[in-house]
Amino acid sequence: LQNKKYGKARDLLLKNNSVDIAEILEDIMGELDVEIAVIVFRTLPKNVSVEVFSYLPIEDQVAIINVITDKEVSYIMDELAFDDMIDVLEELPANVVDKILEKTPKDERKLINTFLNYPDTCAGSLMTPDYISLEKNMTVAEALAYIKKEGMDSETVYTCYVKDRGRTLLGIVSLRTLVIADDDLCISEFMHTDFISVNVYDDQEEVSDIFKKYGFLAVPVVDKENRLVGIITVDDILDVIEEETTEDFERMAGVIDSSDKEYLDMSVWHHVKNRIPWLFLLMCSYVITGGIIASFEDVLSKVISLVAYLPMLMGTGGNSGSQSATLIIRGMSLDEIDLSDFGKVMWKEIRVSTIVGIILSSLNFVRICWLDGQGSMIALTVCSSMLVIVIAAKVIGSMLPMLAKKVGIDPALMASPMIASLTDMVSVITYFLMASVLLGI
Amino acid sequence: LQNKKYGKARDLLLKNNSVDIAEILEDIMGELDVEIAVIVFRTLPKNVSVEVFSYLPIEDQVAIINVITDKEVSYIMDELAFDDMIDVLEELPANVVDKILEKTPKDERKLINTFLNYPDTCAGSLMTPDYISLEKNMTVAEALAYIKKEGMDSETVYTCYVKDRGRTLLGIVSLRTLVIADDDLCISEFMHTDFISVNVYDDQEEVSDIFKKYGFLAVPVVDKENRLVGIITVDDILDVIEEETTEDFERMAGVIDSSDKEYLDMSVWHHVKNRIPWLFLLMCSYVITGGIIASFEDVLSKVISLVAYLPMLMGTGGNSGSQSATLIIRGMSLDEIDLSDFGKVMWKEIRVSTIVGIILSSLNFVRICWLDGQGSMIALTVCSSMLVIVIAAKVIGSMLPMLAKKVGIDPALMASPMIASLTDMVSVITYFLMASVLLGI
């Protein structure tokens, strides 16, 4: 299909939704060539091409901009929603941005520059200035007429904002109430004045929490002086939630990733760079564990069969700890668990781990005595260690994320890998101490 | 405050948003007593109380229903949005549901029964039948007048649905286009006919993927015969995303949790039951690892200092594997990685792991020779094992989730704990084989 029959390809493409066209184009860019994708992109009708462009991933957008003519670039920039345009400009090299800005009207250029200056993960970088703003003494009919005129260029028309002369936000009106209300009612009579807003510098995670909690379609963004500067809509929040979740997953597995690139698009070196810091740090922690074992070498050399149970004890310790850590980290990120619940959490984990530990130890005792045919003192050593290790692991696993939050570190960094190397130390010490005492070595 | 001054408490409460009142009430129920919460709840004005009720967690809703009178229950049920009512009814005991249903009109009762029968995680259980349905030959003015009349009881008015006589969905009209369009235009002229819909039995994860991909505010739900049965709105999807993410996190840490209860609300026994299956299963896998070690006991007894490096090798293997597994699992759940990318993923992981392995091994070689003062043959044994283990772990870690998906198991189950116990086996075998060969034992 892709061998020169562009006209046909275009007709087939146009049967799809813009989102799906963007996806197909993305595949073409990944598997074939940017050139071909651009040719296909150019065959699309102008209005469709802008929409498709807005759904492409940022690196493909940049690739296209680098190839097409300046005139085409400024057409796309003109038609793109304001927040999408800012996202593209943020990724372009400074000289390209300058060239684009030269061609935009002065007041828009000023606005763009303000938006470009907000840090990447704050409310300011998510918002758009394209919202419907009404005046408080408009009637419902006037408001609807205004929306009819301005609604095309606005990001959403479903929530409208009432400002005073000083741009301070006075109230919020939903289009639903406008449509339901009588035509000659004045807006100030029924607008919501106890609205919730966010600050431009609020972190995107706080913003998405507000959307989850209240189920809003849009939220107003205000500056330090309480002036309305933009709004954030729920569709952008879905992306934020995805991004934040991915970050949590990666941190919990000891991967540091500062870019938004997809797995397959990232170079081998980038992958190495993301993974080696934690692997190295954790590897170093095993120097201590190794040292502990070395200091117990005489115990070991006397009862060499103890070594066979070491992986089980370390493994079970690590798994128990990471279960607790994950539950606590997730609970805290959903605001189900507060730092003030520390005592409750500990008490729960101690009870849970004692029961879990007793069950696992008993099963093991039977296994070691009967199946492995080991003496009961060795079985006792392994099983009592198991009990202590499970309890310690669950306490460490639940305590560490809470302590991390207390001192302002992301709790997600205290997940499995970190917990596992700590519990490994605890396991080794417990096991060999138990052995020296119980076996009398 | 809570000592009998209910009037005052009520006035203070009413200064808040309903969502926040619900949160305060939730705290009262958790820390003080259901009775007190119900008294406070009853002091609220009727319309506020229904709204507050709808924001309470399901177990608190059930607790309140069990205490208040039948008349109050039926008032709440009448006023509650249809999908919220279904959620509550699903959690109530059958006899209470019957009592409530007795008082509802016959056709609504039938509808409720249909909705109660959809499985818990499918589109049917998320949808509401309260949507605006228009006819295709209505004009814009007629449609707006209809919305004005019916809009109050509908879950959303921002997307309206055009059905034919047989209830088949013909098209979709957004309120935005209605407000912008000329009054005497006919709806059939500008409604979207290439809309995307979901089936009642589609899994909620597929539904939320559609919202993420297209940025919709609502999606129509159709049955097998393509008849419109309800709609799902984006605010309910935010909850689904949260739920699905929590499930992923829990599965990846080896926790099985079938309930939606919060960490602190779950009993100790419930926690034990959720955690012990995987811990036990993984513990069993260490019987094999232990057996492998036991079979190498003669190697060990000759060079006892080998044991000191075992935890480091197992730990680094586990961490390397879980990094890869997490990246692949997350990539697949975001549709960034397909099963068809298997070859690409393997090739990338082999290159990444070789580089990572060489770096970590070299650092270790220096450490073991200089700091630990061990012979270079032992250092070589440890370091060559390290290289093999890191490569094997990353290959296993990336392969297993993809294989799981291939055979229809949730890839999240193949995360850290599972990978760690597999790589532990690999580590032990590699290490001792290397030792026998290189040290000539």
Tab-separated table of C-alpha atoms in Angstrom, chain B residues 52 65-66 71-72 105 111 143 153 167-168 185 219 251 253 260 279 283 285 325 328 338 363 375 378 406:
chain	number	residue	atom	x	y	z
B	52	VAL	CA	-23.293	13.873	50.632
B	65	ILE	CA	-28.989	2.530	55.286
B	66	ASN	CA	-29.084	-0.107	57.988
B	71	LYS	CA	-38.947	6.265	54.395
B	72	GLU	CA	-35.588	7.971	54.513
B	105	PRO	CA	-42.439	1.597	40.264
B	111	LEU	CA	-34.437	-1.754	34.863
B	143	ALA	CA	-33.498	19.841	21.067
B	153	ASP	CA	-32.265	14.341	35.876
B	167	ARG	CA	-33.500	2.044	20.143
B	168	THR	CA	-30.550	1.663	17.778
B	185	LEU	CA	-30.999	23.306	11.592
B	219	VAL	CA	-19.251	6.941	25.804
B	251	ARG	CA	-0.506	-8.173	41.763
B	253	ALA	CA	3.815	-7.349	44.730
B	260	ASP	CA	-12.197	-2.774	47.159
B	279	LEU	CA	4.321	-16.091	49.821
B	283	MET	CA	8.565	-20.230	49.327
B	285	SER	CA	10.043	-22.462	44.652
B	325	ALA	CA	9.643	-6.897	34.041
B	328	ILE	CA	7.543	-4.377	29.982
B	338	ASP	CA	2.728	-5.386	21.561
B	363	LEU	CA	33.427	-2.687	39.480
B	375	GLY	CA	42.314	-14.342	44.898
B	378	ILE	CA	37.365	-16.150	43.076
B	406	LYS	CA	0.331	-14.576	25.108
